[in-house]
CSV table of C-alpha atoms and ligand atoms in Angstrom, one decimal:
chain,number,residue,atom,x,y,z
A,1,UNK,CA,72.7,112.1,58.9
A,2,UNK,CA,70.4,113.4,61.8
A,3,UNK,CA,66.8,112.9,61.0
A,4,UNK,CA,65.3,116.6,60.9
A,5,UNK,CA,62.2,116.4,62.3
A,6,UNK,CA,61.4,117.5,65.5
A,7,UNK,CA,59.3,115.6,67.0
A,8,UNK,CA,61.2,112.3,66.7
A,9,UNK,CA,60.6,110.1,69.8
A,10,UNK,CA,62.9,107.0,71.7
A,11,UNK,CA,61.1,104.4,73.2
A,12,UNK,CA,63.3,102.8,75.1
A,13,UNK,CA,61.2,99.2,75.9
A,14,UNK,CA,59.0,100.0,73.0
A,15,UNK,CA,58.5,95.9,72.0
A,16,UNK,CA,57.4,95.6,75.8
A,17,UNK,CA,53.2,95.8,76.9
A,18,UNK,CA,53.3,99.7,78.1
A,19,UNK,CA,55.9,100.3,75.3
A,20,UNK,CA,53.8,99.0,72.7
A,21,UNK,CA,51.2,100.6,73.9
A,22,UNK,CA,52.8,104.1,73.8
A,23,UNK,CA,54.1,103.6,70.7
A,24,UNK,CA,50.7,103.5,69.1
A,25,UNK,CA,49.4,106.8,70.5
A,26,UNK,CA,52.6,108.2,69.7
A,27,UNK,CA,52.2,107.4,65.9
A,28,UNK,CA,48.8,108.3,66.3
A,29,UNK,CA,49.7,111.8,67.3
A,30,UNK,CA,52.0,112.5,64.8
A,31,UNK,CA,55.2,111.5,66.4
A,32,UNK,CA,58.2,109.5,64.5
A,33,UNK,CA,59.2,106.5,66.9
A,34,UNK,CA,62.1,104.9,67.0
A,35,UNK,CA,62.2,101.5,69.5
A,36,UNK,CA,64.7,100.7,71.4
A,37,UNK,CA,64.6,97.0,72.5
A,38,UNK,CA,66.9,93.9,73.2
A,39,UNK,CA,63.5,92.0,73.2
A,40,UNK,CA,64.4,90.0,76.6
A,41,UNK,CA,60.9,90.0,78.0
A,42,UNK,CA,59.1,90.6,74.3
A,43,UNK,CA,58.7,90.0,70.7
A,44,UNK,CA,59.3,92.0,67.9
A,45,UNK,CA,55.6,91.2,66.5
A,46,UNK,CA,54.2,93.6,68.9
A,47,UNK,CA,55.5,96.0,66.6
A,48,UNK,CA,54.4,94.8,63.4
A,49,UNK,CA,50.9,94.7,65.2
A,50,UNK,CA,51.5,98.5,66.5
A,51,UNK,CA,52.7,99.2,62.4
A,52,UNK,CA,49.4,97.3,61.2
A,53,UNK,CA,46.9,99.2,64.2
A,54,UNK,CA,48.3,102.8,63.3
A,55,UNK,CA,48.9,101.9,59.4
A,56,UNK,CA,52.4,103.9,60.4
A,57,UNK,CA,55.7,102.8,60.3
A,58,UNK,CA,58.6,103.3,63.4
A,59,UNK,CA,62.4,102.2,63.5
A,60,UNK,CA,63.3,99.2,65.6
A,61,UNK,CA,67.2,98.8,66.5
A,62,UNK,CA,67.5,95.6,68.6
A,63,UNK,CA,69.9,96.3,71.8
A,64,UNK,CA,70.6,96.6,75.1
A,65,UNK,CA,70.1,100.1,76.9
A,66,UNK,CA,73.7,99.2,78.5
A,67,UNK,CA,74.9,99.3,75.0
A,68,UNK,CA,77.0,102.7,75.1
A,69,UNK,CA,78.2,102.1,71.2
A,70,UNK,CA,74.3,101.7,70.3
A,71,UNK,CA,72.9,105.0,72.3
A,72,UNK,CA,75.5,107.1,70.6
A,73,UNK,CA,75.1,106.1,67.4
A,74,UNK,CA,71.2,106.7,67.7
A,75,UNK,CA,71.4,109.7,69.2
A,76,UNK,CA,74.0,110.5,66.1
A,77,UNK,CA,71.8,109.4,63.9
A,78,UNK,CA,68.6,111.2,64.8
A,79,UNK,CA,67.2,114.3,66.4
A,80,UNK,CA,65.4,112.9,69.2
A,81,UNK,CA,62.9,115.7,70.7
A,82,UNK,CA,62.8,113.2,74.0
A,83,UNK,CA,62.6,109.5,75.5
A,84,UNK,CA,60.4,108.0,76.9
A,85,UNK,CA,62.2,105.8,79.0
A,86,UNK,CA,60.4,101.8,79.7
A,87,UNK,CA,62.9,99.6,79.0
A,88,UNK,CA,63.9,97.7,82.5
A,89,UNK,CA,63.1,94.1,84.7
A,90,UNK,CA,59.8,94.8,86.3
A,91,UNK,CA,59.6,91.2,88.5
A,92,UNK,CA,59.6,91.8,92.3
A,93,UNK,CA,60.4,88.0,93.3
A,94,UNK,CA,63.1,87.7,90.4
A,95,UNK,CA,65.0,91.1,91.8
A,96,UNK,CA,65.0,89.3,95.3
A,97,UNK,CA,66.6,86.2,93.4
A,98,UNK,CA,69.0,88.7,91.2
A,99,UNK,CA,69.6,92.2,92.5
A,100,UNK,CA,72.8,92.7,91.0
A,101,UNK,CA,70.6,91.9,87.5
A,102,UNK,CA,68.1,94.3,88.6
A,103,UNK,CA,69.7,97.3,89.9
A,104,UNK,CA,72.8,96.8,86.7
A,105,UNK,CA,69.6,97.3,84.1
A,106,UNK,CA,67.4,99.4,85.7
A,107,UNK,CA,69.6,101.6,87.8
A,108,UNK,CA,72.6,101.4,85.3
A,109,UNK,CA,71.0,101.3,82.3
A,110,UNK,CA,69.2,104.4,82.9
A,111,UNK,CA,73.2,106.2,84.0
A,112,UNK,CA,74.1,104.7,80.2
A,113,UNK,CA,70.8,106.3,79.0
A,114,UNK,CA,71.1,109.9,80.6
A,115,UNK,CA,74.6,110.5,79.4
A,116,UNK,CA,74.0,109.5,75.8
A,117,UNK,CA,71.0,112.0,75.9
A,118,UNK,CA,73.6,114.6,77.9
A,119,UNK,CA,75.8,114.1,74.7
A,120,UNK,CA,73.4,114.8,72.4
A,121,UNK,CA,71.9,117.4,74.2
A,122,UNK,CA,68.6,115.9,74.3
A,123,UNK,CA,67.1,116.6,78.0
A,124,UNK,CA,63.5,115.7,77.7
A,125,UNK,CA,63.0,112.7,79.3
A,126,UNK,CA,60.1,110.3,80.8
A,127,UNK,CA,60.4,107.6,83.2
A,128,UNK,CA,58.8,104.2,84.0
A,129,UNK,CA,58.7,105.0,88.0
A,130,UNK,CA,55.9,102.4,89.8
A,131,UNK,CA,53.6,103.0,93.1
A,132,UNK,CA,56.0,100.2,94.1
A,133,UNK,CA,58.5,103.4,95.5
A,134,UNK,CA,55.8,103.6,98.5
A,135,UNK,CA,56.1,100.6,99.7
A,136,UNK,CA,54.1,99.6,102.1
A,137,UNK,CA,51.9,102.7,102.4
A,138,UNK,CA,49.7,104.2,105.7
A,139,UNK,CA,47.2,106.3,104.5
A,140,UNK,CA,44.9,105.9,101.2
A,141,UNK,CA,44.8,107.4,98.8
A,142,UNK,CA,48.5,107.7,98.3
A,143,UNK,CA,49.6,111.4,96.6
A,144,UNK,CA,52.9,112.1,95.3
A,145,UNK,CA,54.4,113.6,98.8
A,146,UNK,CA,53.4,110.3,100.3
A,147,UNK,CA,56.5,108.7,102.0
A,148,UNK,CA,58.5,106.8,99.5
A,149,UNK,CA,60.1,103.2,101.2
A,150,UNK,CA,60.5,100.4,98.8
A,151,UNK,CA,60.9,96.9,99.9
A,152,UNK,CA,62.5,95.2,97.2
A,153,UNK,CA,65.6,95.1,95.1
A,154,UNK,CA,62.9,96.2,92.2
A,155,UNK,CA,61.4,98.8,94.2
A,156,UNK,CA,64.8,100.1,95.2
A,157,UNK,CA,65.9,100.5,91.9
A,158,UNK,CA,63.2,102.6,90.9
A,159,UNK,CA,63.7,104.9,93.9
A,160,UNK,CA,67.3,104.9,92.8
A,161,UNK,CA,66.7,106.2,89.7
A,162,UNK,CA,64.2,108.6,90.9
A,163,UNK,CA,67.0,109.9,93.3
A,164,UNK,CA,69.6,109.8,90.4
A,165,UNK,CA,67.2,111.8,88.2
A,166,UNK,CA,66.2,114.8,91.1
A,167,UNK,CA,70.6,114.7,91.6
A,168,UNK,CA,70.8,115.3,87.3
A,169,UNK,CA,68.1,118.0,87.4
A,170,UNK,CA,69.7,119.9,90.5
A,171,UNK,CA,72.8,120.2,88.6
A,172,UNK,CA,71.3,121.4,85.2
A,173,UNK,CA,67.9,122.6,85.6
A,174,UNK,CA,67.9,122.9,81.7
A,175,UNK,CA,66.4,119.0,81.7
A,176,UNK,CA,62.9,118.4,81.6
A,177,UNK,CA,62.1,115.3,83.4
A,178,UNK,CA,58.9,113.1,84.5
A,179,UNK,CA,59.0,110.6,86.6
A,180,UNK,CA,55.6,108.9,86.4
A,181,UNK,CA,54.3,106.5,89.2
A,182,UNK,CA,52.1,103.9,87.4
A,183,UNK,CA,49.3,102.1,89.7
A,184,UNK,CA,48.7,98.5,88.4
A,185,UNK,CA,48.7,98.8,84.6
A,186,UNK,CA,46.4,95.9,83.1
A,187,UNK,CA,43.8,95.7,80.0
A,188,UNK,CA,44.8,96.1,76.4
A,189,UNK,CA,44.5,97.9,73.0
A,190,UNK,CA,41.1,98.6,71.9
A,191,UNK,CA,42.1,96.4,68.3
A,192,UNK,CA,43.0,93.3,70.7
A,193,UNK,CA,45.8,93.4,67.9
A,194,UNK,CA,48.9,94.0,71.5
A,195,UNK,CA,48.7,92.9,75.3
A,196,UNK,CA,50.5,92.1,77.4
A,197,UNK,CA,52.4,88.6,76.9
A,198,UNK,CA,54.6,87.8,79.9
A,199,UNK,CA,57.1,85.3,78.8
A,200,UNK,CA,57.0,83.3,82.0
A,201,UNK,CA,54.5,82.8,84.5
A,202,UNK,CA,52.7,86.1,85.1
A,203,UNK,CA,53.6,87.8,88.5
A,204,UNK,CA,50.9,89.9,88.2
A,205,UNK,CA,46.4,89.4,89.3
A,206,UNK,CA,45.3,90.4,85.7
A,207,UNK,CA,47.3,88.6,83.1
A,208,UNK,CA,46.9,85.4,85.4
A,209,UNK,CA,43.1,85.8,85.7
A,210,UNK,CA,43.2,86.1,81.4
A,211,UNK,CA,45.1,83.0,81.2
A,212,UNK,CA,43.2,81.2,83.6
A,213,UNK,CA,40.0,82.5,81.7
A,214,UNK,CA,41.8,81.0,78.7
A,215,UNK,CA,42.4,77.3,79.6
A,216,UNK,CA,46.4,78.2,79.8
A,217,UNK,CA,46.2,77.9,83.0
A,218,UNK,CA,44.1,75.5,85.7
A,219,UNK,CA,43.2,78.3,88.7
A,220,UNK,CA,44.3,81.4,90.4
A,221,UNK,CA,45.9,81.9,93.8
A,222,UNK,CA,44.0,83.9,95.8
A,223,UNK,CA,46.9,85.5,98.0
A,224,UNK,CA,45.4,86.0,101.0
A,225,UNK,CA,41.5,86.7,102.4
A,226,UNK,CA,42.3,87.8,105.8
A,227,UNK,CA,43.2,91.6,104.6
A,228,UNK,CA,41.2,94.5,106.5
A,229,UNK,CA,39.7,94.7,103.1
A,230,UNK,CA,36.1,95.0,102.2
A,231,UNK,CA,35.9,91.4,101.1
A,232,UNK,CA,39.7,90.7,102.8
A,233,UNK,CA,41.7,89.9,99.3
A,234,UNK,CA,44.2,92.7,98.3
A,235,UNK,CA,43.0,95.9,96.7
A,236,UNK,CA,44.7,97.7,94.0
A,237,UNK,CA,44.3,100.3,91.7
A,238,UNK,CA,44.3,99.0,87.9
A,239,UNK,CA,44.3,101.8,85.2
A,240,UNK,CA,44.2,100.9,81.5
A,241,UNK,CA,47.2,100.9,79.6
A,242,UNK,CA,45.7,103.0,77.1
A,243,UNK,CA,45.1,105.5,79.4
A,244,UNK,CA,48.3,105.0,80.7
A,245,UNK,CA,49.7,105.6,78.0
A,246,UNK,CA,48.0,109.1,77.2
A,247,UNK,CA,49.2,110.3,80.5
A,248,UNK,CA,52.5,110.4,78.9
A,249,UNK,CA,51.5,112.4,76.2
A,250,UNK,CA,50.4,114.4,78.6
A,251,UNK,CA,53.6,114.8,80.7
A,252,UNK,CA,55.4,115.4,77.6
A,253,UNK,CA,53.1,118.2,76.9
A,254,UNK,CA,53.5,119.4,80.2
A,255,UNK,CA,57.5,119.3,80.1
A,256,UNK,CA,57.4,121.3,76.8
A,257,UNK,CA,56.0,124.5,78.7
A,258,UNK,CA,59.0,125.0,80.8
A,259,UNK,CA,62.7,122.8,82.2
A,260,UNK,CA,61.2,120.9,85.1
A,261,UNK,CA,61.4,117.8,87.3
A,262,UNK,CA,58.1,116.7,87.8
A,263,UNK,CA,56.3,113.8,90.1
A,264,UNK,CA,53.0,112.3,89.0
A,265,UNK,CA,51.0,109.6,89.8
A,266,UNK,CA,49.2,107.6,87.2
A,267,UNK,CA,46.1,106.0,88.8
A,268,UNK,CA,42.5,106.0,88.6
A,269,UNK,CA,42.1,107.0,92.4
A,270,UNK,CA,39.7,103.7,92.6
A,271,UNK,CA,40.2,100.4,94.8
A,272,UNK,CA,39.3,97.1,93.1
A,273,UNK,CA,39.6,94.0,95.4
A,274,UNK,CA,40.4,90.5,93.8
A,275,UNK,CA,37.3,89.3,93.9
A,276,UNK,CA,35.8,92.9,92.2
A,277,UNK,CA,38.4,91.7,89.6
A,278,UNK,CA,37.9,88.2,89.0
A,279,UNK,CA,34.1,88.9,89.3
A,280,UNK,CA,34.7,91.6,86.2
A,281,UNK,CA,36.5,89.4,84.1
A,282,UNK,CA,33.9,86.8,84.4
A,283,UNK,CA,31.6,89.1,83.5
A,284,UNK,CA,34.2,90.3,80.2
A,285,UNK,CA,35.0,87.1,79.4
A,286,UNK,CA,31.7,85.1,79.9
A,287,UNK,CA,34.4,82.6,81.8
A,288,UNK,CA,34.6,80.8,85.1
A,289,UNK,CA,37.6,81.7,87.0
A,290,UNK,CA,38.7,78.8,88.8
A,291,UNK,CA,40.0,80.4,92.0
A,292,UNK,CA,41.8,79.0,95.7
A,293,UNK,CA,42.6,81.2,98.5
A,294,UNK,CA,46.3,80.7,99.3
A,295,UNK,CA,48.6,82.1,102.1
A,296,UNK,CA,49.6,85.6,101.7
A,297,UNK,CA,52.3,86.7,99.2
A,298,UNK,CA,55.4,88.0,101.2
A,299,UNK,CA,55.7,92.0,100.9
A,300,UNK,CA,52.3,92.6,99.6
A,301,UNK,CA,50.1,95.4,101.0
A,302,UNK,CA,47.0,95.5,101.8
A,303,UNK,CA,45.4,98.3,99.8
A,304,UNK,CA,46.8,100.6,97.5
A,305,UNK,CA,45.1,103.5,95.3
A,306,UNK,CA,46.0,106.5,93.6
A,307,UNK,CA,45.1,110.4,95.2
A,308,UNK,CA,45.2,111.0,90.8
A,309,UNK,CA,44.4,115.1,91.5
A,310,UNK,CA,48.2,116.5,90.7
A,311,UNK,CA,48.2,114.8,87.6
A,312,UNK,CA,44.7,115.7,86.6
A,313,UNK,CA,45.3,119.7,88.3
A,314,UNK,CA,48.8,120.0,86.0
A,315,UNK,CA,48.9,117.7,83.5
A,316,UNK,CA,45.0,117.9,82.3
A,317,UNK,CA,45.0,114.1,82.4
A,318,UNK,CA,42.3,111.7,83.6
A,319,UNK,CA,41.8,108.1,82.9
A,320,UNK,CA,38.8,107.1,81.2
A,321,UNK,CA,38.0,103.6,81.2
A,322,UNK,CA,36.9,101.6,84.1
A,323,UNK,CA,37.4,98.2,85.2
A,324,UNK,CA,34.6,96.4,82.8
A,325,UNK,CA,35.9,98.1,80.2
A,326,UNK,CA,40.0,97.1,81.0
A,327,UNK,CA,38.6,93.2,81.6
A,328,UNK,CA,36.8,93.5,78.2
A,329,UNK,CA,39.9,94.8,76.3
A,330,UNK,CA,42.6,92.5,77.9
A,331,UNK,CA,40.0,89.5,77.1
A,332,UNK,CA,39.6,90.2,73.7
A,333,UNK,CA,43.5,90.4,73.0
A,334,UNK,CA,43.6,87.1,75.1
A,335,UNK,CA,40.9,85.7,73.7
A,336,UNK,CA,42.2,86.3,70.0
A,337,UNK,CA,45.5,85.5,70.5
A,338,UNK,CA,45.4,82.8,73.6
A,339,UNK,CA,49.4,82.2,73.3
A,340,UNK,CA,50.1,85.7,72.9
A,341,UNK,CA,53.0,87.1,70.2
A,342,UNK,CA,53.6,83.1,70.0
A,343,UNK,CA,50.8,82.1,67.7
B,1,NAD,P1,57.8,94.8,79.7
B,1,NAD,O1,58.7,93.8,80.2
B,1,NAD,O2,56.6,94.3,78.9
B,1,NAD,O3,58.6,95.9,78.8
B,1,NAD,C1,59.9,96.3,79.1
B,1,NAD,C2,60.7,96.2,77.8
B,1,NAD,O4,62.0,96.5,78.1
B,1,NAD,C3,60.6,94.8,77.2
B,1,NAD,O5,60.3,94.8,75.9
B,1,NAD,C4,62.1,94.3,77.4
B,1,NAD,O6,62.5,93.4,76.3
B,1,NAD,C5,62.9,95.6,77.4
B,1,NAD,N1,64.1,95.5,78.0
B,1,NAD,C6,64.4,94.9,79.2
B,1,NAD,N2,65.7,95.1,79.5
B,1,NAD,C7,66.3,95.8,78.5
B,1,NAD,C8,67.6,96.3,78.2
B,1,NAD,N3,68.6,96.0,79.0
B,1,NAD,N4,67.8,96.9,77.1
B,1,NAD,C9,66.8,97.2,76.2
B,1,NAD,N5,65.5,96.8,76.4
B,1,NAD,C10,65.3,96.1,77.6
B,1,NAD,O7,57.3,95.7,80.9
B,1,NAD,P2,56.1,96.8,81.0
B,1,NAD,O8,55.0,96.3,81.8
B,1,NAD,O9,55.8,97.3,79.6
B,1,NAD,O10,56.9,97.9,81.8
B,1,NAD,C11,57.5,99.0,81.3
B,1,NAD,C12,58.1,99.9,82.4
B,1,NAD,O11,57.1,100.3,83.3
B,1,NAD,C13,59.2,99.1,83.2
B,1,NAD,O12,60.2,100.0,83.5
B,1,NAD,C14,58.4,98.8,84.5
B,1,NAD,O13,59.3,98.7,85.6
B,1,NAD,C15,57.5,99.9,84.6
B,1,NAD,N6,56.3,99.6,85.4
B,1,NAD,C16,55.5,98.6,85.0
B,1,NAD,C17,54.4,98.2,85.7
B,1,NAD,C18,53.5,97.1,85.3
B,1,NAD,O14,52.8,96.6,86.2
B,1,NAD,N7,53.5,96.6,84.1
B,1,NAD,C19,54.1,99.0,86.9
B,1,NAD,C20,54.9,100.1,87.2
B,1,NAD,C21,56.0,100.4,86.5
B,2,UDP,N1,47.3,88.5,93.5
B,2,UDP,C1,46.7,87.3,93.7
B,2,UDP,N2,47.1,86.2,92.9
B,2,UDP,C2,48.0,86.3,91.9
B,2,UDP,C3,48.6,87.6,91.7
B,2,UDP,C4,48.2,88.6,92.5
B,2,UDP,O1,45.9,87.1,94.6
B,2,UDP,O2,48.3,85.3,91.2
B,2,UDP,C5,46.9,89.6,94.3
B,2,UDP,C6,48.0,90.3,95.0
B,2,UDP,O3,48.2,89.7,96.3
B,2,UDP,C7,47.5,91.8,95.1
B,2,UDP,C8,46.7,91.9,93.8
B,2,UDP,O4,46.4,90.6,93.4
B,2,UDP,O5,46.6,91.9,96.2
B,2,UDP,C9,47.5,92.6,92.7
B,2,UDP,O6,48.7,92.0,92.5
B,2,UDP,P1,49.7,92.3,91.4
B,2,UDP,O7,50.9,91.5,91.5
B,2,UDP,O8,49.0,92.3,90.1
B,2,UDP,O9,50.1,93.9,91.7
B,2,UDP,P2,51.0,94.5,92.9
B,2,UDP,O10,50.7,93.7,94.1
B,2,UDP,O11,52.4,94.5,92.4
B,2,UDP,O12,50.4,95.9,93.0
């Protein structure tokens, strides 16, 4: 039987750090959520924790966004209002290693995912795009009609489905979709109750710099000090993943008023070098971070930050929190659980 209320919400990813993360506010804001997961690069105890912060229940179904038997029985069984679309492989050096991987989840899974919503005739949809689509970028700050030239099989993919989605909405301009480009998402719930909890060795500055701060981990790379950078390491814009994840309430709001394809990027419109970053989390943690400098990574730019205006002009969003404030919350989820989901 479909479920009848309205404002029941897929989280495609929803066992996964933004996921997680979403699914909390979502509850908090009166939504019903069901998950989506195969659990690949998470573990189901991120939900229990989301059950335990909100003191609200959700529906998990464990599969694979490829699964066509899956989507159509979900979207049989309940009345979804719209998705909110996460699930995917985010790792840049693993999608040089495996593009076929890469492009068949992210690119494919998301072709799965759009017809099973067709079917159903659920056309409210918001995507999981990345800054990653501008590639190595000219000017700062980068706005939405920057030019878009990823680098990698990852970036690609996104870009792909970007393209895919404008090609769906030119043909039926009854769909509403976002397609939101996140900055560096880092920090953690408030609660320190979910985090992010790479599997593997994190890819990413800010979960490296929490394990380090830890003891799970000797010392950071420093890629590169040479940059034309105030202090010459990499500068990047990190927005907290709470805030992140209210920009998609946001957009969901904003694709309620009327069908539309809409672009926005979800930064804070600041530049944080890796120094600012392992100096803040120092500061958060009351740590050393054992650091070396180390060659430059391959493919990495410079500086990137957000122009954030469109999304705070139409969507009414903002973020709030600053980069003490994202060290301090990623350090107390690290902090209480220094093995992440695996404790
Ligand atoms: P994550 O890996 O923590 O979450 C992704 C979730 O999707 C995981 O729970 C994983 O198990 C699930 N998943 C993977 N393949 C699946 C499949 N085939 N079927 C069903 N579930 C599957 O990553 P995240 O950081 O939460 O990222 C969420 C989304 O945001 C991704 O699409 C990512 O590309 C995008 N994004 C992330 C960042 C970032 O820095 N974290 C930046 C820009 C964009
Ligand atoms: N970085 C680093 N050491 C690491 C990981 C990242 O010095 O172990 C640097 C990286 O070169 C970049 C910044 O930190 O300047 C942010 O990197 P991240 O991978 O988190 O984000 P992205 O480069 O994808 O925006």
């Amino acid at each position: 039987m479909k479920g009848n209320s309205q404002k029941t919400i897929l989280v495609t990813g929803g066992a996964g750090y933004i996921g997680s993360h979403m699914c909390v506010e979502l509850l908090q804001t009166g939504h019903q959520v069901v998950v989506l997961d195969d659990l690949s690069n998470s573990n189901p105890k991120s939900l229990q924790a989301v059950e335990r912060i909100t003191q609200k229940t959700l529906t998990f179904v464990e599969g694979d966004i490829r699964d066509t038997r899956i989507l159509t029985n979900l979207f049989e069984t309940h009345n979804f209002s719209a998705v909110l679309h996460f699930a995917g492989l985010k790792a840049v050096g693993e999608s040089v290693e495996h593009p076929v991987q890469y492009y068949d989840v992210n690119v494919n899974g998301t072709l799965k995912l759009v017809d099973a919503m067709a079917a159903a005739a659920c056309k409210t949809l918001v995507f999981s795009s990345s800054a990653t689509v501008y590639g190595i970028p000219e000017q700062m700050p980068i706005s939405e009609c920057s030019p878009t030239a990823a680098i990698n099989p990852y970036g690609r993919s996104k870009l792909m489905v970007e393209e895919v989605l404008r090609d769906l909405y030119a043909s039926d301009p009854t769909w509403r979709i976002s397609l939101l480009r996140y900055f560096n998402p880092v920090g953690a719930h408030a609660s320190g109750e979910i985090g992010e909890d790479p599997h593997d060795v994190p890819n990413n500055l800010m979960p490296f710099i929490s394990q380090v701060a830890v003891g799970r981990r000797d010392q950071l790379n420093v890629f590169g000090d040479d940059y034309g950078t105030p202090d010459g390491t990499g500068v990047r814009d990190y927005i907290h993943v709470v805030d992140l994840a209210k920009g998609h309430l946001k957009a969901l709001q904003h694709l309620a008023d009327t069908p539309k394809l809409a672009i926005h990027n979800l930064g804070t419109g600041n530049g944080y070098s890796v120094m600012d970053a392992i100096n803040a989390f120092e500061r958060a943690s009351g740590r050393k971070i054992p650091y070396q400098v180390v060659e430059r990574r391959a493919g990495d730019a410079a500086t990137s930050y957000a122009d954030p205006r469109k999304a705070n002009q139409e969507l009414g969003w903002q973020a709030e929190y600053d980069l003490e404030r994202m060290c301090a919350d990623a350090w107390r989820w690290q902090s209480n659980y220094p093995n992440g989901f695996r404790d």
